[in-house]
PDB file of C-alpha atoms in Angstrom:
ATOM      1  CA  MET A  21      -0.782 156.257 158.841  1.00 94.00           C
ATOM      2  CA  GLY A  22       0.858 153.761 161.169  1.00 96.00           C
ATOM      3  CA  ARG A  23       1.115 150.023 160.622  1.00 97.00           C
ATOM      4  CA  ILE A  24       0.270 147.257 163.062  1.00 98.00           C
ATOM      5  CA  VAL A  25       3.184 144.818 163.124  1.00 98.00           C
ATOM      6  CA  VAL A  26       2.893 141.592 165.140  1.00 98.00           C
ATOM      7  CA  THR A  27       6.286 140.047 165.853  1.00 98.00           C
ATOM      8  CA  GLU A  28       6.608 136.682 167.573  1.00 98.00           C
ATOM      9  CA  PHE A  29       9.043 134.010 168.596  1.00 98.00           C
ATOM     10  CA  VAL A  30       7.442 130.655 167.751  1.00 98.00           C
ATOM     11  CA  SER A  31       8.364 126.990 167.776  1.00 98.00           C
ATOM     12  CA  LEU A  32       7.799 124.772 164.754  1.00 97.00           C
ATOM     13  CA  ASP A  33       4.500 123.622 166.267  1.00 97.00           C
ATOM     14  CA  GLY A  34       3.295 127.205 166.781  1.00 97.00           C
ATOM     15  CA  VAL A  35       3.956 127.598 170.510  1.00 97.00           C
ATOM     16  CA  MET A  36       4.766 131.165 171.537  1.00 97.00           C
ATOM     17  CA  GLU A  37       4.476 130.857 175.308  1.00 95.00           C
ATOM     18  CA  ALA A  38       7.300 132.144 177.523  1.00 94.00           C
ATOM     19  CA  PRO A  39      10.070 132.303 174.921  1.00 95.00           C
ATOM     20  CA  GLY A  40      12.186 134.367 177.318  1.00 90.00           C
ATOM     21  CA  GLY A  41      11.080 132.634 180.525  1.00 87.00           C
ATOM     22  CA  GLY A  42       9.412 134.443 183.388  1.00 75.00           C
ATOM     23  CA  GLU A  43       6.160 132.504 183.223  1.00 71.00           C
ATOM     24  CA  ASP A  44       5.104 129.271 184.901  1.00 85.00           C
ATOM     25  CA  PHE A  45       5.728 127.160 181.791  1.00 92.00           C
ATOM     26  CA  LYS A  46       7.829 124.035 181.781  1.00 93.00           C
ATOM     27  CA  HIS A  47       9.705 125.130 178.651  1.00 95.00           C
ATOM     28  CA  GLY A  48      10.146 128.779 179.760  1.00 93.00           C
ATOM     29  CA  GLY A  49      13.112 130.460 178.099  1.00 95.00           C
ATOM     30  CA  TRP A  50      13.176 127.934 175.235  1.00 97.00           C
ATOM     31  CA  THR A  51      14.499 130.494 172.705  1.00 97.00           C
ATOM     32  CA  PHE A  52      17.741 130.885 174.680  1.00 95.00           C
ATOM     33  CA  GLU A  53      18.633 127.263 173.919  1.00 96.00           C
ATOM     34  CA  ILE A  54      18.960 128.021 170.180  1.00 98.00           C
ATOM     35  CA  ASP A  55      21.372 130.627 168.867  1.00 97.00           C
ATOM     36  CA  ARG A  56      19.718 133.138 166.530  1.00 97.00           C
ATOM     37  CA  GLY A  57      23.171 134.508 165.657  1.00 98.00           C
ATOM     38  CA  GLU A  58      24.337 138.073 165.174  1.00 98.00           C
ATOM     39  CA  GLU A  59      22.059 138.514 162.176  1.00 98.00           C
ATOM     40  CA  GLY A  60      19.026 137.488 164.235  1.00 98.00           C
ATOM     41  CA  ASN A  61      20.028 139.797 167.053  1.00 96.00           C
ATOM     42  CA  GLN A  62      20.510 142.636 164.593  1.00 97.00           C
ATOM     43  CA  PHE A  63      17.080 141.971 163.111  1.00 97.00           C
ATOM     44  CA  LYS A  64      15.438 142.349 166.565  1.00 97.00           C
ATOM     45  CA  LEU A  65      17.461 145.515 167.319  1.00 95.00           C
ATOM     46  CA  GLU A  66      16.547 147.145 164.000  1.00 97.00           C
ATOM     47  CA  GLU A  67      12.908 146.138 164.426  1.00 97.00           C
ATOM     48  CA  THR A  68      12.816 147.797 167.841  1.00 97.00           C
ATOM     49  CA  MET A  69      14.654 150.936 166.769  1.00 96.00           C
ATOM     50  CA  LYS A  70      12.220 151.455 163.849  1.00 97.00           C
ATOM     51  CA  SER A  71       9.145 151.071 166.114  1.00 98.00           C
ATOM     52  CA  ASP A  72       7.072 154.113 166.982  1.00 98.00           C
ATOM     53  CA  ALA A  73       5.117 152.423 169.800  1.00 98.00           C
ATOM     54  CA  LEU A  74       4.340 149.120 171.521  1.00 98.00           C
ATOM     55  CA  LEU A  75       0.830 147.623 171.607  1.00 98.00           C
ATOM     56  CA  LEU A  76       0.644 144.895 174.216  1.00 98.00           C
ATOM     57  CA  GLY A  77      -1.748 142.663 176.082  1.00 97.00           C
ATOM     58  CA  ARG A  78      -1.767 142.974 179.861  1.00 96.00           C
ATOM     59  CA  LYS A  79       0.204 139.807 180.688  1.00 94.00           C
ATOM     60  CA  THR A  80       3.007 140.598 178.237  1.00 95.00           C
ATOM     61  CA  TYR A  81       3.008 144.215 179.402  1.00 96.00           C
ATOM     62  CA  GLU A  82       3.406 143.130 183.035  1.00 94.00           C
ATOM     63  CA  GLY A  83       6.293 140.824 182.104  1.00 92.00           C
ATOM     64  CA  PHE A  84       8.033 143.553 180.087  1.00 94.00           C
ATOM     65  CA  ALA A  85       7.369 146.183 182.768  1.00 95.00           C
ATOM     66  CA  ALA A  86       9.031 143.958 185.371  1.00 92.00           C
ATOM     67  CA  ALA A  87      12.078 143.299 183.190  1.00 92.00           C
ATOM     68  CA  TRP A  88      12.931 146.317 181.030  1.00 93.00           C
ATOM     69  CA  PRO A  89      13.037 149.366 183.323  1.00 95.00           C
ATOM     70  CA  SER A  90      16.110 148.017 185.170  1.00 94.00           C
ATOM     71  CA  ARG A  91      18.036 147.298 181.950  1.00 94.00           C
ATOM     72  CA  ASP A  92      20.201 149.621 179.950  1.00 93.00           C
ATOM     73  CA  GLY A  93      21.629 149.767 176.471  1.00 93.00           C
ATOM     74  CA  GLU A  94      20.253 150.843 173.103  1.00 93.00           C
ATOM     75  CA  PHE A  95      17.467 148.225 172.972  1.00 90.00           C
ATOM     76  CA  ALA A  96      16.353 148.813 176.573  1.00 94.00           C
ATOM     77  CA  ASP A  97      16.491 152.601 176.216  1.00 95.00           C
ATOM     78  CA  LYS A  98      14.149 152.403 173.239  1.00 96.00           C
ATOM     79  CA  PHE A  99      11.745 150.036 175.012  1.00 94.00           C
ATOM     80  CA  ASN A 100      11.708 152.186 178.113  1.00 96.00           C
ATOM     81  CA  THR A 101      11.110 155.529 176.387  1.00 97.00           C
ATOM     82  CA  MET A 102       8.739 154.728 173.510  1.00 97.00           C
ATOM     83  CA  PRO A 103       4.964 155.012 173.975  1.00 98.00           C
ATOM     84  CA  LYS A 104       3.329 151.805 175.191  1.00 98.00           C
ATOM     85  CA  TYR A 105      -0.347 150.926 174.817  1.00 98.00           C
ATOM     86  CA  VAL A 106      -1.868 148.108 176.816  1.00 98.00           C
ATOM     87  CA  VAL A 107      -5.184 146.501 175.929  1.00 97.00           C
ATOM     88  CA  SER A 108      -6.714 145.584 179.279  1.00 96.00           C
ATOM     89  CA  SER A 109      -9.933 145.763 181.225  1.00 94.00           C
ATOM     90  CA  THR A 110      -8.164 145.159 184.562  1.00 95.00           C
ATOM     91  CA  LEU A 111      -4.922 147.146 184.564  1.00 96.00           C
ATOM     92  CA  GLU A 112      -5.462 150.258 186.660  1.00 92.00           C
ATOM     93  CA  ASN A 113      -2.196 152.120 187.335  1.00 92.00           C
ATOM     94  CA  PRO A 114       0.537 151.269 184.867  1.00 95.00           C
ATOM     95  CA  GLU A 115       3.877 152.379 186.230  1.00 92.00           C
ATOM     96  CA  TRP A 116       6.166 151.817 183.257  1.00 96.00           C
ATOM     97  CA  THR A 117       7.071 155.138 181.550  1.00 95.00           C
ATOM     98  CA  ASN A 118       4.800 156.366 178.743  1.00 97.00           C
ATOM     99  CA  THR A 119       2.098 153.710 179.201  1.00 98.00           C
ATOM    100  CA  THR A 120      -1.546 154.224 178.263  1.00 97.00           C
ATOM    101  CA  VAL A 121      -4.265 151.669 178.945  1.00 97.00           C
ATOM    102  CA  LEU A 122      -6.730 151.020 176.096  1.00 97.00           C
ATOM    103  CA  ARG A 123     -10.182 149.840 177.113  1.00 94.00           C
ATOM    104  CA  GLY A 124     -13.197 148.915 175.074  1.00 92.00           C
ATOM    105  CA  ASP A 125     -13.292 147.834 171.441  1.00 94.00           C
ATOM    106  CA  VAL A 126      -9.841 146.747 170.218  1.00 94.00           C
ATOM    107  CA  GLY A 127     -10.671 147.593 166.573  1.00 94.00           C
ATOM    108  CA  GLU A 128     -11.652 151.165 167.390  1.00 95.00           C
ATOM    109  CA  ALA A 129      -8.653 151.707 169.654  1.00 95.00           C
ATOM    110  CA  VAL A 130      -6.224 150.344 167.011  1.00 94.00           C
ATOM    111  CA  ALA A 131      -7.771 152.506 164.266  1.00 93.00           C
ATOM    112  CA  LYS A 132      -7.185 155.595 166.430  1.00 95.00           C
ATOM    113  CA  LEU A 133      -3.609 154.520 167.191  1.00 96.00           C
ATOM    114  CA  LYS A 134      -2.834 154.079 163.514  1.00 95.00           C
ATOM    115  CA  GLN A 135      -3.928 157.681 162.920  1.00 96.00           C
ATOM    116  CA  GLN A 136      -1.507 158.950 165.600  1.00 96.00           C
ATOM    117  CA  TYR A 137       1.664 157.406 164.124  1.00 97.00           C
ATOM    118  CA  ASP A 138       3.404 157.182 160.792  1.00 96.00           C
ATOM    119  CA  GLY A 139       5.566 154.136 161.537  1.00 96.00           C
ATOM    120  CA  ASP A 140       5.258 150.740 163.137  1.00 98.00           C
ATOM    121  CA  ILE A 141       3.100 149.989 166.165  1.00 98.00           C
ATOM    122  CA  VAL A 142       4.500 146.690 167.319  1.00 98.00           C
ATOM    123  CA  THR A 143       2.825 143.867 169.195  1.00 98.00           C
ATOM    124  CA  ALA A 144       5.127 141.240 170.714  1.00 97.00           C
ATOM    125  CA  GLY A 145       3.916 138.251 172.704  1.00 95.00           C
ATOM    126  CA  SER A 146       0.368 139.113 173.738  1.00 96.00           C
ATOM    127  CA  ALA A 147      -1.285 135.942 172.380  1.00 95.00           C
ATOM    128  CA  ARG A 148      -4.899 136.942 172.905  1.00 95.00           C
ATOM    129  CA  LEU A 149      -4.322 140.416 171.470  1.00 97.00           C
ATOM    130  CA  ALA A 150      -2.455 139.041 168.461  1.00 97.00           C
ATOM    131  CA  GLN A 151      -5.319 136.589 167.806  1.00 96.00           C
ATOM    132  CA  ALA A 152      -7.880 139.432 168.106  1.00 96.00           C
ATOM    133  CA  LEU A 153      -5.856 141.612 165.714  1.00 96.00           C
ATOM    134  CA  LEU A 154      -5.694 138.718 163.226  1.00 96.00           C
ATOM    135  CA  GLU A 155      -9.400 137.973 163.546  1.00 95.00           C
ATOM    136  CA  GLN A 156     -10.288 141.592 162.848  1.00 95.00           C
ATOM    137  CA  ASP A 157      -7.836 141.894 159.909  1.00 94.00           C
ATOM    138  CA  LEU A 158      -5.891 144.598 161.694  1.00 96.00           C
ATOM    139  CA  ILE A 159      -2.388 143.164 161.175  1.00 97.00           C
ATOM    140  CA  ASP A 160      -0.462 144.920 158.435  1.00 97.00           C
ATOM    141  CA  GLU A 161       2.668 142.817 158.845  1.00 98.00           C
ATOM    142  CA  LEU A 162       3.429 139.559 160.656  1.00 98.00           C
ATOM    143  CA  ARG A 163       7.020 138.747 161.566  1.00 98.00           C
ATOM    144  CA  LEU A 164       7.766 135.264 162.840  1.00 98.00           C
ATOM    145  CA  MET A 165      11.111 134.146 164.195  1.00 98.00           C
ATOM    146  CA  VAL A 166      10.609 130.362 163.960  1.00 98.00           C
ATOM    147  CA  PHE A 167      12.914 128.307 166.140  1.00 98.00           C
ATOM    148  CA  PRO A 168      13.741 124.719 165.081  1.00 98.00           C
ATOM    149  CA  VAL A 169      12.112 122.983 168.034  1.00 98.00           C
ATOM    150  CA  VAL A 170       8.836 121.211 168.704  1.00 98.00           C
ATOM    151  CA  LEU A 171       7.651 121.978 172.227  1.00 97.00           C
ATOM    152  CA  GLY A 172       4.596 119.725 172.175  1.00 96.00           C
ATOM    153  CA  ASP A 173       2.410 121.908 174.380  1.00 95.00           C
ATOM    154  CA  GLY A 174       1.946 125.512 175.373  1.00 95.00           C
ATOM    155  CA  LYS A 175       0.059 128.585 174.247  1.00 95.00           C
ATOM    156  CA  ARG A 176      -0.225 128.725 170.451  1.00 96.00           C
ATOM    157  CA  LEU A 177       0.048 131.847 168.351  1.00 96.00           C
ATOM    158  CA  PHE A 178      -2.860 130.940 166.105  1.00 94.00           C
ATOM    159  CA  GLY A 179      -6.285 130.110 167.468  1.00 89.00           C
ATOM    160  CA  GLU A 180      -9.567 129.630 165.673  1.00 91.00           C
ATOM    161  CA  THR A 181     -10.689 132.332 163.272  1.00 91.00           C
ATOM    162  CA  SER A 182     -14.081 133.002 161.729  1.00 93.00           C
ATOM    163  CA  ASP A 183     -12.623 132.604 158.254  1.00 93.00           C
ATOM    164  CA  LYS A 184      -9.298 131.960 156.525  1.00 92.00           C
ATOM    165  CA  LYS A 185      -6.731 134.719 156.686  1.00 94.00           C
ATOM    166  CA  ARG A 186      -4.590 135.021 153.564  1.00 94.00           C
ATOM    167  CA  LEU A 187      -1.030 136.320 153.939  1.00 96.00           C
ATOM    168  CA  ARG A 188       1.708 137.013 151.426  1.00 97.00           C
ATOM    169  CA  LEU A 189       5.311 136.079 152.208  1.00 98.00           C
ATOM    170  CA  VAL A 190       7.556 139.100 151.585  1.00 97.00           C
ATOM    171  CA  GLU A 191      10.801 137.877 153.112  1.00 98.00           C
ATOM    172  CA  ALA A 192      12.332 134.652 154.379  1.00 98.00           C
ATOM    173  CA  ARG A 193      15.822 134.110 155.683  1.00 98.00           C
ATOM    174  CA  THR A 194      17.707 131.753 157.928  1.00 98.00           C
ATOM    175  CA  VAL A 195      19.860 133.020 160.801  1.00 98.00           C
ATOM    176  CA  GLY A 196      21.932 131.462 163.543  1.00 98.00           C
ATOM    177  CA  ASP A 197      21.361 127.769 164.204  1.00 98.00           C
ATOM    178  CA  GLY A 198      18.496 127.307 161.721  1.00 98.00           C
ATOM    179  CA  VAL A 199      16.136 130.034 162.996  1.00 98.00           C
ATOM    180  CA  LEU A 200      13.787 131.248 160.241  1.00 98.00           C
ATOM    181  CA  ILE A 201      12.723 134.854 160.025  1.00 98.00           C
ATOM    182  CA  LEU A 202       9.493 134.982 158.026  1.00 98.00           C
ATOM    183  CA  THR A 203       7.789 138.285 157.169  1.00 98.00           C
ATOM    184  CA  TYR A 204       4.237 138.316 155.865  1.00 98.00           C
ATOM    185  CA  GLU A 205       1.863 141.040 154.782  1.00 97.00           C
ATOM    186  CA  ARG A 206      -1.891 140.827 154.628  1.00 89.00           C
ATOM    187  CA  SER A 207      -2.979 139.637 151.213  1.00 84.00           C
ATOM    188  CA  ILE A 208      -5.962 141.350 149.710  1.00 74.00           C
ATOM    189  CA  ILE A 209      -7.541 139.180 147.060  1.00 61.00           C
TER     190      ILE A 209
END
């Protein structure tokens, strides 16, 4: 059975909006101002290469679909060829290779996806989707690349939940110029 892995770039104050730019956000591209080092770059490459599929919200999907098809290299090749699933009620004709639109109940759709794959189904960005996955206890692993900056405003990774969500830290390391890579699993108590 596949695993749902949410992987995010976040600031110290939990902002995850426009880490690579491309959105109308005054701090767009903020992650490029802090070096994550070779070890951080290798972490992202390995994470991508081990992924079986992407699970994205519509806005993140549209940003990725505008950027990745024109790029090349190992990372881009993997992004462009792997299956992509987009949770959306409005996206009609996705043009990026191997894209399927998921409509209806997110929990049901994710349960079916997990049956189709043996490895990681990765969600990056996609704030509303990540929050819905957390709320429904559908995240098997949460990977945060925490950058040492306080942005002060912007879209936050964590919103309100109906109850507390207990996680267990399974790995923590520092890379580059003080970027933390934190890996959590769902804690069942």
